[in-house]
């Protein structure tokens, strides 16, 4: 059973489009995260949710909007995609905010 | 603000050789420290963590790390590297006291047969 699952695994789309990435965890964790990993493998946190409430909102364009319908899901919606949005996006979860995080396999977003 | 540095961008070792990956952090108090491994096309997997207590921590896959407060370091070691250890390794700090979870830039490990 996959602990943290993201869909889709690959996403190829054109500039200006709107897209969503879904994330689900079956670990019963309270905290979920979205990270962006750039082409140099640098990993930066974007958002953190605890029990469906936003805890961390790093300096991210407001074109990115996370949505947490319940504790097990944290989806990422991106409006008006730009070339610079091309990256791998990782979802993660942890029992509490200071506990080790479990990562999904990532979604590779490519903007044409 | 807390930060993490990994001085080595890329390390190459022969299979069977020992390994040490360096990690230095900047934080005002005793940090929570982690090492993660990322295989190609995969997400990050936790190797080990340090919260408190014994400064030498054991992890999965034969890895260990030692917390040295005086050097602000948390270096990862393995006595004998296997070809399957080739991957990207990330050191991470936190979060505590309102600070975010911060990852280092990563060290890519290549293993020669």
PDB file of C-alpha atoms in Angstrom:
ATOM      1  CA  UNK A   1       0.000   0.000   0.000  1.00  0.00           C
ATOM      2  CA  UNK A   2       1.359   3.386  -1.004  1.00  0.00           C
ATOM      3  CA  UNK A   3       1.620   5.651   2.039  1.00  0.00           C
ATOM      4  CA  UNK A   4       1.687   8.999   0.216  1.00  0.00           C
ATOM      5  CA  UNK A   5       0.385   8.946  -3.324  1.00  0.00           C
ATOM      6  CA  UNK A   6       0.382  11.756  -5.861  1.00  0.00           C
ATOM      7  CA  UNK A   7      -1.358  11.982  -9.195  1.00  0.00           C
ATOM      8  CA  UNK A   8      -0.443  12.477 -11.893  1.00  0.00           C
ATOM      9  CA  UNK A   9       3.183  11.338 -11.979  1.00  0.00           C
ATOM     10  CA  UNK A  10       3.860  13.388 -15.100  1.00  0.00           C
ATOM     11  CA  UNK A  11       2.110  16.538 -16.247  1.00  0.00           C
ATOM     12  CA  UNK A  12       2.944  18.207 -19.542  1.00  0.00           C
ATOM     13  CA  UNK A  13       0.980  21.311 -20.420  1.00  0.00           C
ATOM     14  CA  UNK A  14       1.192  24.660 -22.080  1.00  0.00           C
ATOM     15  CA  UNK A  15       1.894  28.050 -20.595  1.00  0.00           C
ATOM     16  CA  UNK A  16      -1.201  29.798 -19.328  1.00  0.00           C
ATOM     17  CA  UNK A  17      -3.139  26.643 -18.493  1.00  0.00           C
ATOM     18  CA  UNK A  18      -4.542  25.733 -15.080  1.00  0.00           C
ATOM     19  CA  UNK A  19      -3.690  22.361 -13.568  1.00  0.00           C
ATOM     20  CA  UNK A  20      -4.109  20.424 -10.331  1.00  0.00           C
ATOM     21  CA  UNK A  21      -2.013  17.828  -8.554  1.00  0.00           C
ATOM     22  CA  UNK A  22      -3.665  15.538  -6.040  1.00  0.00           C
ATOM     23  CA  UNK A  23      -2.117  14.048  -2.921  1.00  0.00           C
ATOM     24  CA  UNK A  24      -3.467  11.487  -0.496  1.00  0.00           C
ATOM     25  CA  UNK A  25      -1.885   9.871   2.538  1.00  0.00           C
ATOM     26  CA  UNK A  26      -3.144   6.768   4.324  1.00  0.00           C
ATOM     27  CA  UNK A  27      -0.850   7.052   7.335  1.00  0.00           C
ATOM     28  CA  UNK A  28      -3.277   8.905   9.571  1.00  0.00           C
ATOM     29  CA  UNK A  29      -0.884  11.860   9.764  1.00  0.00           C
ATOM     30  CA  UNK A  30      -2.025  15.302  10.870  1.00  0.00           C
ATOM     31  CA  UNK A  31       0.369  17.400   8.805  1.00  0.00           C
ATOM     32  CA  UNK A  32       0.830  17.535   5.039  1.00  0.00           C
ATOM     33  CA  UNK A  33       3.216  19.517   2.852  1.00  0.00           C
ATOM     34  CA  UNK A  34       3.967  20.574  -0.687  1.00  0.00           C
ATOM     35  CA  UNK A  35       7.559  20.973  -1.834  1.00  0.00           C
ATOM     36  CA  UNK A  36       9.052  22.174  -5.096  1.00  0.00           C
ATOM     37  CA  UNK A  37      12.289  20.605  -6.347  1.00  0.00           C
ATOM     38  CA  UNK A  38      14.038  22.518  -9.099  1.00  0.00           C
ATOM     39  CA  UNK A  39      16.348  21.216 -11.812  1.00  0.00           C
ATOM     40  CA  UNK A  40      19.329  21.437  -9.453  1.00  0.00           C
ATOM     41  CA  UNK A  41      17.551  19.191  -6.948  1.00  0.00           C
ATOM     42  CA  UNK A  42      17.065  22.070  -4.518  1.00  0.00           C
ATOM     43  CA  UNK A  43      14.043  21.284  -2.349  1.00  0.00           C
ATOM     44  CA  UNK A  44      11.929  24.111  -0.975  1.00  0.00           C
ATOM     45  CA  UNK A  45       8.801  23.960   1.120  1.00  0.00           C
ATOM     46  CA  UNK A  46       5.767  25.699  -0.348  1.00  0.00           C
ATOM     47  CA  UNK A  47       2.905  24.939   2.016  1.00  0.00           C
ATOM     48  CA  UNK A  48       2.163  23.053   5.186  1.00  0.00           C
ATOM     49  CA  UNK A  49      -1.258  22.072   6.483  1.00  0.00           C
ATOM     50  CA  UNK A  50      -2.109  20.723   9.908  1.00  0.00           C
ATOM     51  CA  UNK A  51      -5.542  19.175  10.301  1.00  0.00           C
ATOM     52  CA  UNK A  52      -6.777  20.992   7.199  1.00  0.00           C
ATOM     53  CA  UNK A  53      -5.486  24.376   8.368  1.00  0.00           C
ATOM     54  CA  UNK A  54      -2.726  26.296   6.629  1.00  0.00           C
ATOM     55  CA  UNK A  55       0.375  26.529   8.828  1.00  0.00           C
ATOM     56  CA  UNK A  56       3.164  27.507   6.460  1.00  0.00           C
ATOM     57  CA  UNK A  57       2.801  29.563   3.327  1.00  0.00           C
ATOM     58  CA  UNK A  58       6.209  30.362   1.975  1.00  0.00           C
ATOM     59  CA  UNK A  59       6.873  33.035  -0.618  1.00  0.00           C
ATOM     60  CA  UNK A  60       4.925  31.386  -3.371  1.00  0.00           C
ATOM     61  CA  UNK A  61       3.001  33.180  -6.124  1.00  0.00           C
ATOM     62  CA  UNK A  62      -0.703  33.332  -5.374  1.00  0.00           C
ATOM     63  CA  UNK A  63      -1.246  31.400  -8.611  1.00  0.00           C
ATOM     64  CA  UNK A  64      -0.546  28.390  -6.377  1.00  0.00           C
ATOM     65  CA  UNK A  65      -3.458  27.478  -4.134  1.00  0.00           C
ATOM     66  CA  UNK A  66      -3.467  24.445  -1.843  1.00  0.00           C
ATOM     67  CA  UNK A  67      -6.735  22.868  -0.835  1.00  0.00           C
ATOM     68  CA  UNK A  68      -7.247  20.345   1.935  1.00  0.00           C
ATOM     69  CA  UNK A  69     -10.731  18.799   1.848  1.00  0.00           C
ATOM     70  CA  UNK A  70      -9.851  16.526   4.750  1.00  0.00           C
ATOM     71  CA  UNK A  71      -6.867  15.491   6.822  1.00  0.00           C
ATOM     72  CA  UNK A  72      -5.799  12.815   4.351  1.00  0.00           C
ATOM     73  CA  UNK A  73      -5.764  14.990   1.241  1.00  0.00           C
ATOM     74  CA  UNK A  74      -3.839  18.067   0.165  1.00  0.00           C
ATOM     75  CA  UNK A  75      -4.257  19.113  -3.426  1.00  0.00           C
ATOM     76  CA  UNK A  76      -2.307  21.780  -5.268  1.00  0.00           C
ATOM     77  CA  UNK A  77      -3.965  23.930  -7.896  1.00  0.00           C
ATOM     78  CA  UNK A  78      -1.881  26.112 -10.166  1.00  0.00           C
ATOM     79  CA  UNK A  79      -3.339  28.890 -12.295  1.00  0.00           C
ATOM     80  CA  UNK A  80      -1.822  30.510 -15.359  1.00  0.00           C
ATOM     81  CA  UNK A  81       1.177  28.210 -15.533  1.00  0.00           C
ATOM     82  CA  UNK A  82       4.528  29.795 -16.380  1.00  0.00           C
ATOM     83  CA  UNK A  83       7.761  28.343 -17.739  1.00  0.00           C
ATOM     84  CA  UNK A  84       9.399  28.777 -14.336  1.00  0.00           C
ATOM     85  CA  UNK A  85       6.849  26.454 -12.770  1.00  0.00           C
ATOM     86  CA  UNK A  86       8.533  23.496 -14.431  1.00  0.00           C
ATOM     87  CA  UNK A  87       9.819  21.338 -11.583  1.00  0.00           C
ATOM     88  CA  UNK A  88       9.083  18.233  -9.600  1.00  0.00           C
ATOM     89  CA  UNK A  89       6.448  18.782  -6.915  1.00  0.00           C
ATOM     90  CA  UNK A  90       6.470  16.549  -3.873  1.00  0.00           C
ATOM     91  CA  UNK A  91       3.741  15.956  -1.380  1.00  0.00           C
ATOM     92  CA  UNK A  92       4.713  14.773   2.095  1.00  0.00           C
ATOM     93  CA  UNK A  93       3.069  14.045   5.420  1.00  0.00           C
ATOM     94  CA  UNK A  94       4.111  13.686   9.035  1.00  0.00           C
ATOM     95  CA  UNK A  95       2.446  12.759  12.304  1.00  0.00           C
ATOM     96  CA  UNK A  96       3.181  16.201  13.725  1.00  0.00           C
ATOM     97  CA  UNK A  97       5.034  19.201  12.333  1.00  0.00           C
ATOM     98  CA  UNK A  98       8.369  18.250  13.849  1.00  0.00           C
ATOM     99  CA  UNK A  99       8.285  14.553  12.994  1.00  0.00           C
ATOM    100  CA  UNK A 100       9.961  12.854  10.016  1.00  0.00           C
ATOM    101  CA  UNK A 101       8.144  13.309   6.763  1.00  0.00           C
ATOM    102  CA  UNK A 102       6.989  10.639   4.357  1.00  0.00           C
ATOM    103  CA  UNK A 103       7.206  11.676   0.726  1.00  0.00           C
ATOM    104  CA  UNK A 104       5.253  10.806  -2.358  1.00  0.00           C
ATOM    105  CA  UNK A 105       7.077   9.910  -5.564  1.00  0.00           C
ATOM    106  CA  UNK A 106       6.622  13.377  -7.020  1.00  0.00           C
ATOM    107  CA  UNK A 107       4.857  14.951  -9.960  1.00  0.00           C
ATOM    108  CA  UNK A 108       7.082  16.131 -12.783  1.00  0.00           C
ATOM    109  CA  UNK A 109       5.511  19.243 -14.259  1.00  0.00           C
ATOM    110  CA  UNK A 110       6.766  20.379 -17.656  1.00  0.00           C
ATOM    111  CA  UNK A 111       5.560  23.617 -19.217  1.00  0.00           C
ATOM    112  CA  UNK A 112       5.798  23.924 -22.981  1.00  0.00           C
TER     113      UNK A 112
ATOM    114  CA  UNK B   1      17.014  31.680  10.317  1.00  0.00           C
ATOM    115  CA  UNK B   2      18.162  28.123  10.286  1.00  0.00           C
ATOM    116  CA  UNK B   3      20.131  26.829   7.319  1.00  0.00           C
ATOM    117  CA  UNK B   4      21.795  23.643   6.136  1.00  0.00           C
ATOM    118  CA  UNK B   5      24.901  23.271   4.000  1.00  0.00           C
ATOM    119  CA  UNK B   6      26.248  20.194   2.312  1.00  0.00           C
ATOM    120  CA  UNK B   7      29.720  21.136   1.072  1.00  0.00           C
ATOM    121  CA  UNK B   8      30.037  18.295  -1.419  1.00  0.00           C
ATOM    122  CA  UNK B   9      27.849  18.546  -4.508  1.00  0.00           C
ATOM    123  CA  UNK B  10      29.002  15.226  -5.948  1.00  0.00           C
ATOM    124  CA  UNK B  11      31.008  12.355  -4.448  1.00  0.00           C
ATOM    125  CA  UNK B  12      32.230   9.241  -6.218  1.00  0.00           C
ATOM    126  CA  UNK B  13      33.366   6.163  -4.309  1.00  0.00           C
ATOM    127  CA  UNK B  14      34.196   2.603  -5.256  1.00  0.00           C
ATOM    128  CA  UNK B  15      31.888  -0.179  -4.204  1.00  0.00           C
ATOM    129  CA  UNK B  16      32.984  -1.543  -0.862  1.00  0.00           C
ATOM    130  CA  UNK B  17      34.708   1.673   0.170  1.00  0.00           C
ATOM    131  CA  UNK B  18      33.652   3.700   3.177  1.00  0.00           C
ATOM    132  CA  UNK B  19      31.573   6.831   2.833  1.00  0.00           C
ATOM    133  CA  UNK B  20      31.124  10.067   4.705  1.00  0.00           C
ATOM    134  CA  UNK B  21      28.744  12.795   3.580  1.00  0.00           C
ATOM    135  CA  UNK B  22      29.065  16.124   5.302  1.00  0.00           C
ATOM    136  CA  UNK B  23      26.300  18.273   6.691  1.00  0.00           C
ATOM    137  CA  UNK B  24      26.578  21.527   8.628  1.00  0.00           C
ATOM    138  CA  UNK B  25      23.681  23.463  10.069  1.00  0.00           C
ATOM    139  CA  UNK B  26      23.044  26.857  11.514  1.00  0.00           C
ATOM    140  CA  UNK B  27      20.544  27.004  14.354  1.00  0.00           C
ATOM    141  CA  UNK B  28      20.367  28.650  17.742  1.00  0.00           C
ATOM    142  CA  UNK B  29      19.375  25.629  19.791  1.00  0.00           C
ATOM    143  CA  UNK B  30      19.720  21.887  19.525  1.00  0.00           C
ATOM    144  CA  UNK B  31      18.111  21.078  16.215  1.00  0.00           C
ATOM    145  CA  UNK B  32      16.120  18.144  15.002  1.00  0.00           C
ATOM    146  CA  UNK B  33      18.301  16.634  12.267  1.00  0.00           C
ATOM    147  CA  UNK B  34      17.472  14.235   9.465  1.00  0.00           C
ATOM    148  CA  UNK B  35      19.080  12.484   6.548  1.00  0.00           C
ATOM    149  CA  UNK B  36      17.002  11.524   3.533  1.00  0.00           C
ATOM    150  CA  UNK B  37      17.903   9.609   0.373  1.00  0.00           C
ATOM    151  CA  UNK B  38      16.346  10.144  -3.036  1.00  0.00           C
ATOM    152  CA  UNK B  39      16.770   7.520  -5.727  1.00  0.00           C
ATOM    153  CA  UNK B  40      16.208   8.595  -9.347  1.00  0.00           C
ATOM    154  CA  UNK B  41      12.549   9.200 -10.076  1.00  0.00           C
ATOM    155  CA  UNK B  42      11.558   8.600  -6.477  1.00  0.00           C
ATOM    156  CA  UNK B  43      10.531  10.620  -3.499  1.00  0.00           C
ATOM    157  CA  UNK B  44      12.687  11.109  -0.419  1.00  0.00           C
ATOM    158  CA  UNK B  45      13.090   8.294   2.067  1.00  0.00           C
ATOM    159  CA  UNK B  46      14.118   8.864   5.666  1.00  0.00           C
ATOM    160  CA  UNK B  47      17.459   7.240   6.542  1.00  0.00           C
ATOM    161  CA  UNK B  48      17.760   8.382  10.149  1.00  0.00           C
ATOM    162  CA  UNK B  49      16.953  11.177  12.552  1.00  0.00           C
ATOM    163  CA  UNK B  50      18.390  12.848  15.637  1.00  0.00           C
ATOM    164  CA  UNK B  51      16.212  14.512  18.249  1.00  0.00           C
ATOM    165  CA  UNK B  52      18.196  14.135  21.469  1.00  0.00           C
ATOM    166  CA  UNK B  53      20.226  11.643  23.468  1.00  0.00           C
ATOM    167  CA  UNK B  54      22.974   9.486  22.003  1.00  0.00           C
ATOM    168  CA  UNK B  55      24.816  11.556  19.410  1.00  0.00           C
ATOM    169  CA  UNK B  56      25.532   8.521  17.222  1.00  0.00           C
ATOM    170  CA  UNK B  57      22.339   7.401  15.526  1.00  0.00           C
ATOM    171  CA  UNK B  58      21.772   4.309  13.472  1.00  0.00           C
ATOM    172  CA  UNK B  59      19.548   4.286  10.440  1.00  0.00           C
ATOM    173  CA  UNK B  60      18.340   1.995   7.734  1.00  0.00           C
ATOM    174  CA  UNK B  61      20.485   0.392   5.019  1.00  0.00           C
ATOM    175  CA  UNK B  62      23.563   0.340   7.269  1.00  0.00           C
ATOM    176  CA  UNK B  63      23.887   4.123   7.570  1.00  0.00           C
ATOM    177  CA  UNK B  64      24.772   6.017  10.707  1.00  0.00           C
ATOM    178  CA  UNK B  65      25.259   9.689  11.540  1.00  0.00           C
ATOM    179  CA  UNK B  66      26.972  11.540  14.328  1.00  0.00           C
ATOM    180  CA  UNK B  67      25.763  14.814  15.821  1.00  0.00           C
ATOM    181  CA  UNK B  68      28.617  17.082  16.876  1.00  0.00           C
ATOM    182  CA  UNK B  69      27.341  20.200  18.557  1.00  0.00           C
ATOM    183  CA  UNK B  70      30.785  21.852  18.716  1.00  0.00           C
ATOM    184  CA  UNK B  71      31.131  21.588  14.939  1.00  0.00           C
ATOM    185  CA  UNK B  72      27.443  22.118  14.091  1.00  0.00           C
ATOM    186  CA  UNK B  73      27.676  18.987  12.011  1.00  0.00           C
ATOM    187  CA  UNK B  74      25.642  15.871  11.373  1.00  0.00           C
ATOM    188  CA  UNK B  75      27.729  13.760   9.002  1.00  0.00           C
ATOM    189  CA  UNK B  76      26.394  10.595   7.437  1.00  0.00           C
ATOM    190  CA  UNK B  77      28.592   7.499   7.257  1.00  0.00           C
ATOM    191  CA  UNK B  78      28.551   3.997   5.885  1.00  0.00           C
ATOM    192  CA  UNK B  79      31.441   1.543   6.297  1.00  0.00           C
ATOM    193  CA  UNK B  80      30.978  -0.244   2.967  1.00  0.00           C
ATOM    194  CA  UNK B  81      29.057   1.247   0.073  1.00  0.00           C
ATOM    195  CA  UNK B  82      26.918  -0.854  -2.239  1.00  0.00           C
ATOM    196  CA  UNK B  83      26.136   0.020  -5.868  1.00  0.00           C
ATOM    197  CA  UNK B  84      22.485   0.473  -4.878  1.00  0.00           C
ATOM    198  CA  UNK B  85      23.474   3.362  -2.601  1.00  0.00           C
ATOM    199  CA  UNK B  86      23.987   5.609  -5.629  1.00  0.00           C
ATOM    200  CA  UNK B  87      21.450   8.382  -5.116  1.00  0.00           C
ATOM    201  CA  UNK B  88      20.980  11.950  -3.933  1.00  0.00           C
ATOM    202  CA  UNK B  89      21.341  12.506  -0.187  1.00  0.00           C
ATOM    203  CA  UNK B  90      19.728  15.370   1.684  1.00  0.00           C
ATOM    204  CA  UNK B  91      20.404  16.629   5.179  1.00  0.00           C
ATOM    205  CA  UNK B  92      17.548  18.517   6.825  1.00  0.00           C
ATOM    206  CA  UNK B  93      16.870  20.578   9.944  1.00  0.00           C
ATOM    207  CA  UNK B  94      13.806  21.384  11.985  1.00  0.00           C
ATOM    208  CA  UNK B  95      11.247  22.564  12.307  1.00  0.00           C
ATOM    209  CA  UNK B  96      11.273  24.162  15.704  1.00  0.00           C
ATOM    210  CA  UNK B  97      10.111  27.414  17.245  1.00  0.00           C
ATOM    211  CA  UNK B  98       8.206  28.516  14.205  1.00  0.00           C
ATOM    212  CA  UNK B  99      11.030  27.742  11.824  1.00  0.00           C
ATOM    213  CA  UNK B 100      10.322  25.775   8.706  1.00  0.00           C
ATOM    214  CA  UNK B 101      11.709  22.427   7.765  1.00  0.00           C
ATOM    215  CA  UNK B 102      14.889  23.228   5.774  1.00  0.00           C
ATOM    216  CA  UNK B 103      16.708  20.897   3.419  1.00  0.00           C
ATOM    217  CA  UNK B 104      20.316  21.127   2.370  1.00  0.00           C
ATOM    218  CA  UNK B 105      21.176  21.342  -1.331  1.00  0.00           C
ATOM    219  CA  UNK B 106      21.929  17.638  -1.553  1.00  0.00           C
ATOM    220  CA  UNK B 107      24.980  15.500  -2.346  1.00  0.00           C
ATOM    221  CA  UNK B 108      24.915  13.197  -5.309  1.00  0.00           C
ATOM    222  CA  UNK B 109      26.645   9.888  -4.659  1.00  0.00           C
ATOM    223  CA  UNK B 110      28.031   7.835  -7.517  1.00  0.00           C
ATOM    224  CA  UNK B 111      29.359   4.325  -6.920  1.00  0.00           C
ATOM    225  CA  UNK B 112      31.997   2.758  -9.154  1.00  0.00           C
ATOM    226  CA  UNK B 113      31.914  -1.020  -9.665  1.00  0.00           C
TER     227      UNK B 113
END
